[in-house]
Tab-separated table of C-alpha atoms and ligand atoms in Angstrom:
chain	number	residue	atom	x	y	z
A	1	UNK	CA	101.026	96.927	157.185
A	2	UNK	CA	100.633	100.603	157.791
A	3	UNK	CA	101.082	102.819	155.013
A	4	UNK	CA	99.383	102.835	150.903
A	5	UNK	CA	100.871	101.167	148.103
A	6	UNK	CA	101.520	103.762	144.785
A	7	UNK	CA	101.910	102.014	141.699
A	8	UNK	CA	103.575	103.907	138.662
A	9	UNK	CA	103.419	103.271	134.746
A	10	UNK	CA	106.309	105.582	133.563
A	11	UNK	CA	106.261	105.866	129.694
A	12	UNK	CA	108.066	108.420	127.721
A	13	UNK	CA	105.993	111.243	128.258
A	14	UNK	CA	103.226	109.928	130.456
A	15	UNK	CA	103.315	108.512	134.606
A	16	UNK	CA	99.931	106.306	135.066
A	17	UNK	CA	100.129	106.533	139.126
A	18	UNK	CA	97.513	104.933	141.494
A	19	UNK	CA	97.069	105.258	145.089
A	20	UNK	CA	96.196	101.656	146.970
A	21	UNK	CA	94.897	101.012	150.581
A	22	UNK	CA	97.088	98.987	152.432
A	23	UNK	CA	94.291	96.257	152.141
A	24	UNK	CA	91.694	96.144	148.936
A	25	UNK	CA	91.880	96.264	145.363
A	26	UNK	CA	90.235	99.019	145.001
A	27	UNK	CA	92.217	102.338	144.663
A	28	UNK	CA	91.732	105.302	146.498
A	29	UNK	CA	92.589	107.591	143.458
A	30	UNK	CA	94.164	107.064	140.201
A	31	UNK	CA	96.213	109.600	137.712
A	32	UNK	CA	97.903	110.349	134.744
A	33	UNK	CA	100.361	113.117	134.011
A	34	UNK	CA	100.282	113.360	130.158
A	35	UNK	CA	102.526	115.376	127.408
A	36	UNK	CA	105.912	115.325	130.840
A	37	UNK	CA	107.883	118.521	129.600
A	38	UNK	CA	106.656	122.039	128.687
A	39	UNK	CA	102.943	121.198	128.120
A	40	UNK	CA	102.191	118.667	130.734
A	41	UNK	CA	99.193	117.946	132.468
A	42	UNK	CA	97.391	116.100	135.169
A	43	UNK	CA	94.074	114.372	135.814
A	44	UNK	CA	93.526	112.437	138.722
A	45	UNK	CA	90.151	110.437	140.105
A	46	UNK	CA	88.791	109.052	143.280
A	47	UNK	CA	87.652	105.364	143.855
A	48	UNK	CA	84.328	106.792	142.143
A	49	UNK	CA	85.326	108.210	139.257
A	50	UNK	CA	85.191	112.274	140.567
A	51	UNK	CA	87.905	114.356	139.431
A	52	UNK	CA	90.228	115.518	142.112
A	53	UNK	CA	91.719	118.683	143.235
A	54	UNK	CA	95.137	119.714	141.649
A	55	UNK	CA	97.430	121.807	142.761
A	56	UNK	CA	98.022	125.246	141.793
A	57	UNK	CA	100.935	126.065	138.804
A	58	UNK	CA	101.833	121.679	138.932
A	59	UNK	CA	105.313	121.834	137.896
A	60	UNK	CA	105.546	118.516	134.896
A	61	UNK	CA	108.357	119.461	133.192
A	62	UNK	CA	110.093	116.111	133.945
A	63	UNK	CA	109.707	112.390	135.251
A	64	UNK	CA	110.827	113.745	139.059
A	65	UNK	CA	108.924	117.082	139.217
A	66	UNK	CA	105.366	115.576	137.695
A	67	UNK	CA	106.144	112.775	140.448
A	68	UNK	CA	106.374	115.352	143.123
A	69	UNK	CA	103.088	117.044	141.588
A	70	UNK	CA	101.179	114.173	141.879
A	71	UNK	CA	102.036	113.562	145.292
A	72	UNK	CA	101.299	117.103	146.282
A	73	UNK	CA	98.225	116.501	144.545
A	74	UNK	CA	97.639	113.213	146.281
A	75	UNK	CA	98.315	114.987	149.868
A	76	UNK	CA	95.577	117.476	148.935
A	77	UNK	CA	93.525	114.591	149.139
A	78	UNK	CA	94.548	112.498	151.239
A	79	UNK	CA	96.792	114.261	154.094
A	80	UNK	CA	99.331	112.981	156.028
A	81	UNK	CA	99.707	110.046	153.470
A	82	UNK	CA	102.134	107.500	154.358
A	83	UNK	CA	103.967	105.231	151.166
A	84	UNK	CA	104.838	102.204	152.436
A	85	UNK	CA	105.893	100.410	148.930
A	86	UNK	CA	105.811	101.875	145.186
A	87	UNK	CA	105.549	99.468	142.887
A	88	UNK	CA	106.760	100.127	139.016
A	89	UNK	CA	106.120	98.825	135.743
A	90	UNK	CA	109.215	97.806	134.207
A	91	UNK	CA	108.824	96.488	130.402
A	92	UNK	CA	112.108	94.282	130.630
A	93	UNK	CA	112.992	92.114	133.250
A	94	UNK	CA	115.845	90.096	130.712
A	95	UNK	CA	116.274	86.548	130.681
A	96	UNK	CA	116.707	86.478	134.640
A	97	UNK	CA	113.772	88.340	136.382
A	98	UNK	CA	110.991	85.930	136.272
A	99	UNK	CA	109.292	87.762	139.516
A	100	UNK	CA	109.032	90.915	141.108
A	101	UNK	CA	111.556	92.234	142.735
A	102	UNK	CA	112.663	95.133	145.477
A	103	UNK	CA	114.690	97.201	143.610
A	104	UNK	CA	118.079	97.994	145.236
A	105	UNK	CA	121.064	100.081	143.305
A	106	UNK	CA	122.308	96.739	142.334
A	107	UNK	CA	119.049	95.683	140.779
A	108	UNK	CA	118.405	98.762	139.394
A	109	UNK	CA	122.023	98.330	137.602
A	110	UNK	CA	120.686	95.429	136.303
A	111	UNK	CA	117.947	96.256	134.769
A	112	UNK	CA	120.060	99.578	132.855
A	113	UNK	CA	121.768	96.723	131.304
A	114	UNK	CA	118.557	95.704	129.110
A	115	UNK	CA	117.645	99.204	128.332
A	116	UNK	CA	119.067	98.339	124.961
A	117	UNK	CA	116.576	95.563	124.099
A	118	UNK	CA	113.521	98.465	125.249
A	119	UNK	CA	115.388	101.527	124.076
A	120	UNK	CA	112.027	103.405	124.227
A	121	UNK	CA	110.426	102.055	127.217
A	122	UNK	CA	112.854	100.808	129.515
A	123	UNK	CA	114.801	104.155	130.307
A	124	UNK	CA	111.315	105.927	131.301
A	125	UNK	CA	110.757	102.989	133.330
A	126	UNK	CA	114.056	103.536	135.151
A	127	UNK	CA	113.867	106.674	135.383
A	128	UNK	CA	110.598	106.674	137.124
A	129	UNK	CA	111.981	104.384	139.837
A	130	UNK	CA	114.831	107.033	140.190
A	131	UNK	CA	111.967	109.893	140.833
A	132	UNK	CA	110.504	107.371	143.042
A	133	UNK	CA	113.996	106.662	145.206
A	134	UNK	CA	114.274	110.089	145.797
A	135	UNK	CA	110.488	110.980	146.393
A	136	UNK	CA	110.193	108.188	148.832
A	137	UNK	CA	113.601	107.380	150.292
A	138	UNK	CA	111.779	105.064	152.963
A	139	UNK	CA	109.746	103.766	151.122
A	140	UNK	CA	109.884	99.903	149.408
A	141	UNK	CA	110.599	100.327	145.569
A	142	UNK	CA	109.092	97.194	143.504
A	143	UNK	CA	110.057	96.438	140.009
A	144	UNK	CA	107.038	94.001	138.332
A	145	UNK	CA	108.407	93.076	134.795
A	146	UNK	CA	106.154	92.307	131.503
A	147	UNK	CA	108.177	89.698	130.038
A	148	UNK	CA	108.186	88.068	133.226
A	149	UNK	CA	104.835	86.044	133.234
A	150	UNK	CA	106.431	84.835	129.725
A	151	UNK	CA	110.015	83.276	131.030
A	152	UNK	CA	108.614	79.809	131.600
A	153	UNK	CA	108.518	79.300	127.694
A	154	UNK	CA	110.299	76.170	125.952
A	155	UNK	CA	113.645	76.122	124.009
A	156	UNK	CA	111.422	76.477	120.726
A	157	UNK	CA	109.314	79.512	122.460
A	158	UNK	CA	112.246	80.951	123.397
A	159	UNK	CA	114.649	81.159	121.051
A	160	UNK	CA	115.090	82.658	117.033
A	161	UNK	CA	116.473	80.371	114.267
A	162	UNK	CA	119.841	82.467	114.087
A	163	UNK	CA	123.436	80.871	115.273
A	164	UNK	CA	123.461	80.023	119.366
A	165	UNK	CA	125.624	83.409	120.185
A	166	UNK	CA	122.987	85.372	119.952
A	167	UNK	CA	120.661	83.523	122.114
A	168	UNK	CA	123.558	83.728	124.793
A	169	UNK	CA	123.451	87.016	124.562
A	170	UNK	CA	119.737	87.711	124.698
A	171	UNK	CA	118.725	87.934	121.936
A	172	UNK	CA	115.131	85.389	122.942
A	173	UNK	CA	111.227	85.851	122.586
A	174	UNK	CA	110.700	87.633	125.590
A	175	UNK	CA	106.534	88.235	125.373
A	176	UNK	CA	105.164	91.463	127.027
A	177	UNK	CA	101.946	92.538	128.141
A	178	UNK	CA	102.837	90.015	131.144
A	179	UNK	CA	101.179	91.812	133.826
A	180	UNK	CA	98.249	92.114	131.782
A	181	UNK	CA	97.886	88.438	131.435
A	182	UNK	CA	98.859	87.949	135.002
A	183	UNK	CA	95.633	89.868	135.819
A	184	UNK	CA	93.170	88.073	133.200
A	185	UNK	CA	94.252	84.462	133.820
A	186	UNK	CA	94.141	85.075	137.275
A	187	UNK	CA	90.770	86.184	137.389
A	188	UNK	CA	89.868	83.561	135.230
A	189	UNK	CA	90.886	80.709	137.732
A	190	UNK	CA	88.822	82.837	140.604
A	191	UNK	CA	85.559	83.051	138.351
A	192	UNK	CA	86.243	79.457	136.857
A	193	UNK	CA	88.891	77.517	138.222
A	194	UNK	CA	88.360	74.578	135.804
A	195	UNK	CA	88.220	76.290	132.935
A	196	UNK	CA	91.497	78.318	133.922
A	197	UNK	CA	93.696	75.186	133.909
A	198	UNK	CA	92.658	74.205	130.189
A	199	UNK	CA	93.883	75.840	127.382
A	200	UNK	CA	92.835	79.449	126.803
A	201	UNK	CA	94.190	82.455	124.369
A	202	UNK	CA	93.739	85.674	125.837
A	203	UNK	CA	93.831	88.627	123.178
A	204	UNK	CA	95.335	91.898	124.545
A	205	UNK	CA	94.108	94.399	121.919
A	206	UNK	CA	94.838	97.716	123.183
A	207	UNK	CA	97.490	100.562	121.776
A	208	UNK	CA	99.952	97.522	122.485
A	209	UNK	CA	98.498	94.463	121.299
A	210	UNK	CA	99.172	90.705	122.009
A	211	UNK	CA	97.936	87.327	122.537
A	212	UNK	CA	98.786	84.666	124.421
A	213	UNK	CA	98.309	80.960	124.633
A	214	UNK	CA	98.160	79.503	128.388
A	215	UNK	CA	97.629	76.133	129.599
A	216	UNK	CA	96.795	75.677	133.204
A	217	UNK	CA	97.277	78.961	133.805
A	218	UNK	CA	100.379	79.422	132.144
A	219	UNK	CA	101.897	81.111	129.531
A	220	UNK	CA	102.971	78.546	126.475
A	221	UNK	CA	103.970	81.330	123.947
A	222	UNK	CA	102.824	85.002	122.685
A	223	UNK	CA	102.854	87.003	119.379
A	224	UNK	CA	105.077	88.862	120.938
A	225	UNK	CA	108.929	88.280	120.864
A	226	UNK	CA	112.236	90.179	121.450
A	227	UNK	CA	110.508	93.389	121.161
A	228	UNK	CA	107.160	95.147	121.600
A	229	UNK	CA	106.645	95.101	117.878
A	230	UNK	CA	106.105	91.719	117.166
A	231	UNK	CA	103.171	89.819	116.734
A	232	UNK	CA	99.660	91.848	115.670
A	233	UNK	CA	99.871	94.688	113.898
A	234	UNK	CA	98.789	97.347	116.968
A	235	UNK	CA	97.972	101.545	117.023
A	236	UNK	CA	101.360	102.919	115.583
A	237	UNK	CA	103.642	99.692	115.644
A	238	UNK	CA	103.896	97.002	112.917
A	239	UNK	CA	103.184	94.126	114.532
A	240	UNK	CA	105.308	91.108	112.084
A	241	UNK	CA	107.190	92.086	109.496
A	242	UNK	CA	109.503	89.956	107.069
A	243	UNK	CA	113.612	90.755	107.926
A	244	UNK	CA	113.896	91.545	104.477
A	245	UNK	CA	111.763	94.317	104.255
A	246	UNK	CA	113.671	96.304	106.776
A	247	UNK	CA	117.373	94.613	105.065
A	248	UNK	CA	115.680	96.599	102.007
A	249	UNK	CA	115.271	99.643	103.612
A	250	UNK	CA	118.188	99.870	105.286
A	251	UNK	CA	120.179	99.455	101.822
A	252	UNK	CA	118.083	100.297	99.377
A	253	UNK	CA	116.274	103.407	100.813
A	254	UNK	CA	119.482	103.960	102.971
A	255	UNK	CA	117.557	104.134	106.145
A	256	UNK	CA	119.401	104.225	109.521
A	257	UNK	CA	118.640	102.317	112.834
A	258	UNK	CA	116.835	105.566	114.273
A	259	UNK	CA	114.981	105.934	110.918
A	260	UNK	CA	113.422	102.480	111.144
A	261	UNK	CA	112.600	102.549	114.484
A	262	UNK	CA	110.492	105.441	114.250
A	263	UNK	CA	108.695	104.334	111.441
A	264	UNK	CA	108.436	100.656	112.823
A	265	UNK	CA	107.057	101.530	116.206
A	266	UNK	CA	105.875	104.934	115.865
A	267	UNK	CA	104.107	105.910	112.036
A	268	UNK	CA	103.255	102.292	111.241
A	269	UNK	CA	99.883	100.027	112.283
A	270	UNK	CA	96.489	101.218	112.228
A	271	UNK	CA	97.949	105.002	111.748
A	272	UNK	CA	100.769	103.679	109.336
A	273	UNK	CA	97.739	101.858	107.145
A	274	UNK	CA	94.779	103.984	107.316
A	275	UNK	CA	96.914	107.403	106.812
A	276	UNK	CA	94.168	108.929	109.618
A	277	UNK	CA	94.288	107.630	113.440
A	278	UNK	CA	96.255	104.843	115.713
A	279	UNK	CA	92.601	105.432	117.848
A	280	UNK	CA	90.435	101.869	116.710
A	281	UNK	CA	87.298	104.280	117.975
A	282	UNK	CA	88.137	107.052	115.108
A	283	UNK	CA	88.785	104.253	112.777
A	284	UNK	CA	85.281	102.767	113.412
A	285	UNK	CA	83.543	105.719	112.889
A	286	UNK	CA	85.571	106.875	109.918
A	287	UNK	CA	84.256	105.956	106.382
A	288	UNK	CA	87.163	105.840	104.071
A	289	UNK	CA	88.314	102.486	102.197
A	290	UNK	CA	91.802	102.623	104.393
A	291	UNK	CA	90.223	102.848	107.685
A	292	UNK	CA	88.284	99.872	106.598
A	293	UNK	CA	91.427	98.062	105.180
A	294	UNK	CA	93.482	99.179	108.468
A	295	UNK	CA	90.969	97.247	110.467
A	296	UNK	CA	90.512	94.555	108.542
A	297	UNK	CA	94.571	93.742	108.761
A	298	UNK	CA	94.487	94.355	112.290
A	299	UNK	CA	91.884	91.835	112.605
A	300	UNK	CA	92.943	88.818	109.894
A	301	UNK	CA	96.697	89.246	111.911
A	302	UNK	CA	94.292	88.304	114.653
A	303	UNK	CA	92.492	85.347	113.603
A	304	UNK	CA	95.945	84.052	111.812
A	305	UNK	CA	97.458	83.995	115.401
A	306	UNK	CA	94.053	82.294	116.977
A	307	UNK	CA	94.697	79.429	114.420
A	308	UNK	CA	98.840	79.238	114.832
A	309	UNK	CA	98.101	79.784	119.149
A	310	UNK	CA	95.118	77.263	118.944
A	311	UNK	CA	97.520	74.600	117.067
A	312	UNK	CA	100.100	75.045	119.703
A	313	UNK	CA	97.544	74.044	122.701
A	314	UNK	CA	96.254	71.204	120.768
A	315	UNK	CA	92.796	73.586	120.620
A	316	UNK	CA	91.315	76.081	122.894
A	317	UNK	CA	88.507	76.171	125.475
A	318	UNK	CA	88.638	79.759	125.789
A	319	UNK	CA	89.297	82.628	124.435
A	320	UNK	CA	89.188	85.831	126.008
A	321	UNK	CA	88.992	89.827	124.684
A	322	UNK	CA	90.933	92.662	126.974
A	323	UNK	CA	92.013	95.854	126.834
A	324	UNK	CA	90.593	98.796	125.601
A	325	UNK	CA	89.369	97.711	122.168
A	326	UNK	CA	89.245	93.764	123.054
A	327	UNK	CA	86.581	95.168	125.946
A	328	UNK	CA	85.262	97.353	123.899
A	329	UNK	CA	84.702	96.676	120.600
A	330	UNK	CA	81.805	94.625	119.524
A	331	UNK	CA	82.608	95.047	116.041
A	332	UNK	CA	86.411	93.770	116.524
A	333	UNK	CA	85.291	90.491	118.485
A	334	UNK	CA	82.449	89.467	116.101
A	335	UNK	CA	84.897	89.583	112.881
A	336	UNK	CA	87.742	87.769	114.690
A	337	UNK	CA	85.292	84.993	115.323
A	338	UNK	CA	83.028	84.951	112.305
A	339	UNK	CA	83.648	81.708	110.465
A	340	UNK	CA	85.522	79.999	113.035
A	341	UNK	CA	82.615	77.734	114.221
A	342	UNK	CA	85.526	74.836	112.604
A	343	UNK	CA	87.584	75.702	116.035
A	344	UNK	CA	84.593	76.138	118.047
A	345	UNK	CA	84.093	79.747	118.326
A	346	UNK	CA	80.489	80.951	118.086
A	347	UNK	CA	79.421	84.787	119.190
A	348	UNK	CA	76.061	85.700	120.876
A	349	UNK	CA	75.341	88.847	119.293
A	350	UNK	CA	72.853	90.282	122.170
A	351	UNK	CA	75.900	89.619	124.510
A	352	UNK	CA	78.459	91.200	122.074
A	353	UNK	CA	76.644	94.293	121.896
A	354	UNK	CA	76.360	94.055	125.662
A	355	UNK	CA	80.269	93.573	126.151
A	356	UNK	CA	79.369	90.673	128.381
A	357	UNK	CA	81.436	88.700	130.762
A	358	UNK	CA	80.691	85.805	128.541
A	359	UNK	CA	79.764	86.519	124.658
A	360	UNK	CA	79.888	83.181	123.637
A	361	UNK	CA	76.617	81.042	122.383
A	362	UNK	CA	75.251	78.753	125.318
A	363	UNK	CA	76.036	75.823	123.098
A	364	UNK	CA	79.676	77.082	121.771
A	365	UNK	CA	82.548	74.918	122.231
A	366	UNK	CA	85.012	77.358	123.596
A	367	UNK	CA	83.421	80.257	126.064
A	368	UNK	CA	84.459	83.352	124.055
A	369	UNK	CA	84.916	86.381	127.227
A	370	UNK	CA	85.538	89.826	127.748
A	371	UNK	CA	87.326	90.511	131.099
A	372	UNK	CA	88.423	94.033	131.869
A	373	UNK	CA	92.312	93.968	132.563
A	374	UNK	CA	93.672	95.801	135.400
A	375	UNK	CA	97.494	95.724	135.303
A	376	UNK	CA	97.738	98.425	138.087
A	377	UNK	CA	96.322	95.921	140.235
A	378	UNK	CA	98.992	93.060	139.512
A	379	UNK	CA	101.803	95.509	140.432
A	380	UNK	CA	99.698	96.882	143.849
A	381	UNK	CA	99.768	92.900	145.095
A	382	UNK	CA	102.923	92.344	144.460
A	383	UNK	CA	104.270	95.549	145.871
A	384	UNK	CA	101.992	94.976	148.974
A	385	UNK	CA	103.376	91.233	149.160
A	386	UNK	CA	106.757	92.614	149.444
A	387	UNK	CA	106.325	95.234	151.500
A	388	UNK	CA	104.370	92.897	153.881
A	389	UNK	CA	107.430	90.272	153.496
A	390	UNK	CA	110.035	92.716	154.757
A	391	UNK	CA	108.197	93.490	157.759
A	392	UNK	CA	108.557	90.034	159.072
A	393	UNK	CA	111.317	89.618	161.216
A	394	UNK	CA	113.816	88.018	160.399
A	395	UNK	CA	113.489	84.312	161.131
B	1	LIG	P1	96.914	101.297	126.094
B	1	LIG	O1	97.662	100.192	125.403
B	1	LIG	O2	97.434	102.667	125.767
B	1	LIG	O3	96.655	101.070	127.573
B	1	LIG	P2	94.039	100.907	125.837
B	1	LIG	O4	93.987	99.546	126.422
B	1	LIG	O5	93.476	102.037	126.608
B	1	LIG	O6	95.503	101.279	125.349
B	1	LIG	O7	93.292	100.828	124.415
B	1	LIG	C1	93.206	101.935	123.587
B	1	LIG	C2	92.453	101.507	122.318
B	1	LIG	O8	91.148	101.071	122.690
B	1	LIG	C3	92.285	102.637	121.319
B	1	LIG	O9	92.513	102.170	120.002
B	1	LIG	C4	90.823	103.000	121.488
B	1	LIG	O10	90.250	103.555	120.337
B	1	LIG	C5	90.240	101.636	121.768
B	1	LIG	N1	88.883	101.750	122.323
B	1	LIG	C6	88.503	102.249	123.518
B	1	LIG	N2	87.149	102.273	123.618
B	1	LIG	C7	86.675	101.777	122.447
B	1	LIG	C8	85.355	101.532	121.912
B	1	LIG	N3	84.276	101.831	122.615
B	1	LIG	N4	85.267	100.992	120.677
B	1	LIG	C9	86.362	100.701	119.956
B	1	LIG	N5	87.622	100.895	120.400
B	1	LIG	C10	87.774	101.437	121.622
C-alpha cells in the first residue's frame, strides 16, 4: 500500500490526530489541537517524543480549519505526504455496526441517526469525518466504533428491565471504551495466549472510566451501558446513579434535560465530589478530607464492579490496569486490591511502585497487570486493513 494512515479522535473541542507508516505500529508523529474555536492550540510529536514544527498564525477556529492546520503542520514535516486511509473514532456504532467500516454518505447517514444516544460525542465525531471528506477527497475514510467490541453481549447484557419497545428502539447496554479493550486483550493473547482465552477484567480508568469482563478474548459485559455515564464514577461524569435521583430533580428541583446533563456528565465525579479537580494526579497530591473521600468512591465503585464482573465469569484469572491513572497510579491499584486475597488478588508492592507489566505476587492466583492502552493503534490497523482490502481487485 502506498500512502500513511491518519487516525483522528474528534471530541468537542479537541482532534487527537496521528500520522502512521503504511507498515508499523509505530507513528511517525502524533497531535492534539486543544480548546477548537478562538483559543485553540496545537502540539504535535515525532516517533521520539520531540516537539514538531508548527505553522505560522494555525488557523483552529473549527473542526475543518484545525484539520487543515495539522496537515499543513504535518507537510512541514513530512513533505509530499500521501493519505491513503483516515481512520476515525466514532463513540456509537448503534445496535448494527459491530466492525469497522468505510464510511460512505450512506454510512455516514447512518451513523447521524444515533447522534441522539451520544449527543455530546457523536456529532464531533461526525463532524470530524466531514473535515476529513473534504481534506482528503481520495482518500479511504474509516469509521472504528467503541461500542462495537461490546455487541456480542447476551439478551441479559444487552437489554434494561423496561417494556420491549424500548429495546426495539435502542434503547440497550451498548459498552464503550471498545477500542480500548480491543487493544489490551489483544495484546494480552500476543504476550500470553493462554491466559487471554480465560477470564480476565480489564479496568479502563482514565477521564472515561470502565471495566470489562472478557472470556476468551471476548467481551461478556461492561459497567458501561446506554451511555458513557454508566458504570464507575469517572473525572466529571457520575458513573451509576439511582433513576430516582434524577426523577427528583427533574420535579422537585425542576431541572430540565440540558440541566441534568451538564451536571451528570460534566460537574459530577471526582470534580463533582471533591469540589477541587476531575485530574486523579491533583487529587493525590491534594490534602483535603474530599479529595480523599472523592478517591475513595472512585475506588470502592471499583472493587464493587471487580466482585459483580468476577461473579459473572465464574472468577477471574486476570485482571488488568489501563489508561492513564490504571497505568499510572500505584496508589489506585493497591487499594482496589487490598483485601481481596478471598478472589485471589495479591499486589507486589516493589512492582506497583514500578508500574510493572505484571504487579501481581509470584504466588497470586490471578496475575494482576498494567498494560499501556493504545487506542490510536486499533483504529490505524483497521484503517490500514481496509485500505489494503480495496486495493485488491476485484475477484
Ligand atoms: P482520557 O480519558 O482523557 O484519555 P487519560 O487516559 O489520559 O484520560 O487519563 C487521565 C487521568 O489519568 C487523569 O485523571 C490523570 O490525573 C491521571 N493520571 C495520569 N498520570 C497519573 C499519575 N502519575 N498518577 C495518578 N494519576 C495519573
Amino acid at each position: 500500500m502506498k500512502g500513511v494512515i491518519l487516525t483522528l479522535n474528534a471530541g468537542s473541542s479537541s482532534l487527537k490526530f496521528a500520522l502512521f507508516p503504511p507498515e508499523g505500529d509505530t507513528p511517525l508523529a502524533t497531535g492534539l489541537v486543544d480548546r477548537i474555536g478562538a483559543d485553540g492550540m496545537m502540539k504535535l510529536k515525532d516517533s521520539g517524543g520531540g516537539a514538531l514544527p508548527l505553522p505560522q498564525g494555525g488557523d483552529y477556529t473549527t473542526h475543518t480549519q484545525s484539520l487543515a492546520t495539522a496537515l499543513a503542520a504535518l507537510e512541514m514535516s513530512f513533505p509530499g505526504l500521501t493519505v491513503a486511509a483516515v481512520g476515525h473514532r466514532v463513540v456509537h456504532g448503534g445496535p448494527d455496526f459491530a466492525a469497522p467500516i468505510r464510511v460512505d454518505q450512506t454510512v455516514l447517514a447512518a451513523l447521524d441517526r444515533f447522534s441522539p444516544f451520544a449527543p455530546l460525542h457523536q456529532p464531533h465525531n461526525l463532524a470530524g469525518i466531514r473535515a476529513a471528506i473534504e481534506t482528503f477527497p481520495e482518500a479511504l475514510q474509516v469509521a472504528c466504533f467503541d461500542t462495537a467490541f461490546h455487541r456480542g453481549h447476551s439478551f441479559e447484557n444487552d437489554a434494561f428491565a423496561l417494556p420491549r419497545t424500548y429495546y426495539d428502539k435502542g434503547v440497550r447496554r451498548y459498552g464503550f471504551h471498545g477500542l480500548s479493550y480491543d487493544y489490551v486483550s489483544g495484546h494480552l493473547a500476543e504476550i500470553d495466549p493462554d491466559l487471554a482465552r480465560g477470564r480476565v477484567v480489564i479496568a479502563h480508568l482514565g477521564n472515561g472510566a470502565s471495566m470489562c469482563a472478557l472470556k476468551d478474548g471476548r467481551s461478556v459485559t461492561s459497567t458501561m451501558g446506554f451511555s458513557a455515564l454508566d458504570g464507575l464514577a469517572m473525572g466529571t461524569r457520575c458513573g451509576q446513579i439511582d433513576p430516582g435521583a434524577l426523577l427528583y430533580l427533574m420535579q422537585q428541583e425542576g431541572m430540565d434535560g440540558d440541566a441534568i446533563s451538564d451536571l451528570l456528565y460534566k460537574r459530577s465525579g471526582l470534580l463533582g465530589l471533591s469540589g477541587l479537580s476531575h485530574d486523579m494526579r491533583q487529587l493525590e497530591a491534594a490534602d483535603t478530607p474530599e479529595a480523599r473521600q472523592a478517591i475513595g468512591y472512585f475506588i470502592a465503585r471499583i472493587r464493587r464492579e471487580l466482585g459483580g464482573l468476577a461473579a459473572v465469569l465464574g472468577g477471574i484469572d486476570a485482571l488488568i490496569f489501563t489508561a492513564g491513572i490504571g497505568e499510572n497510579s500505584p496508589a489506585v491499584r493497591a487499594a482496589v486490591c487490598e483485601g481481596m486475597d478471598w478472589l485471589g488478588l495479591t499486589v507486589d508492592a516493589t512492582r506497583n511502585a514500578q508500574n510493572a507489566p505484571v504487579v501481581s505476587d509470584d504466588g497470586g492466583k490471578v496475575r494482576v497487570m498494567v498494560l499501556p492502552t493504545n487506542e490510536e493503534l486499533v483504529i490505524a490497523r483497521a484503517a490500514r486493513r481496509l485500505a489494503v482490502g480495496s486495493e485488491r481487485p476485484a475477484a
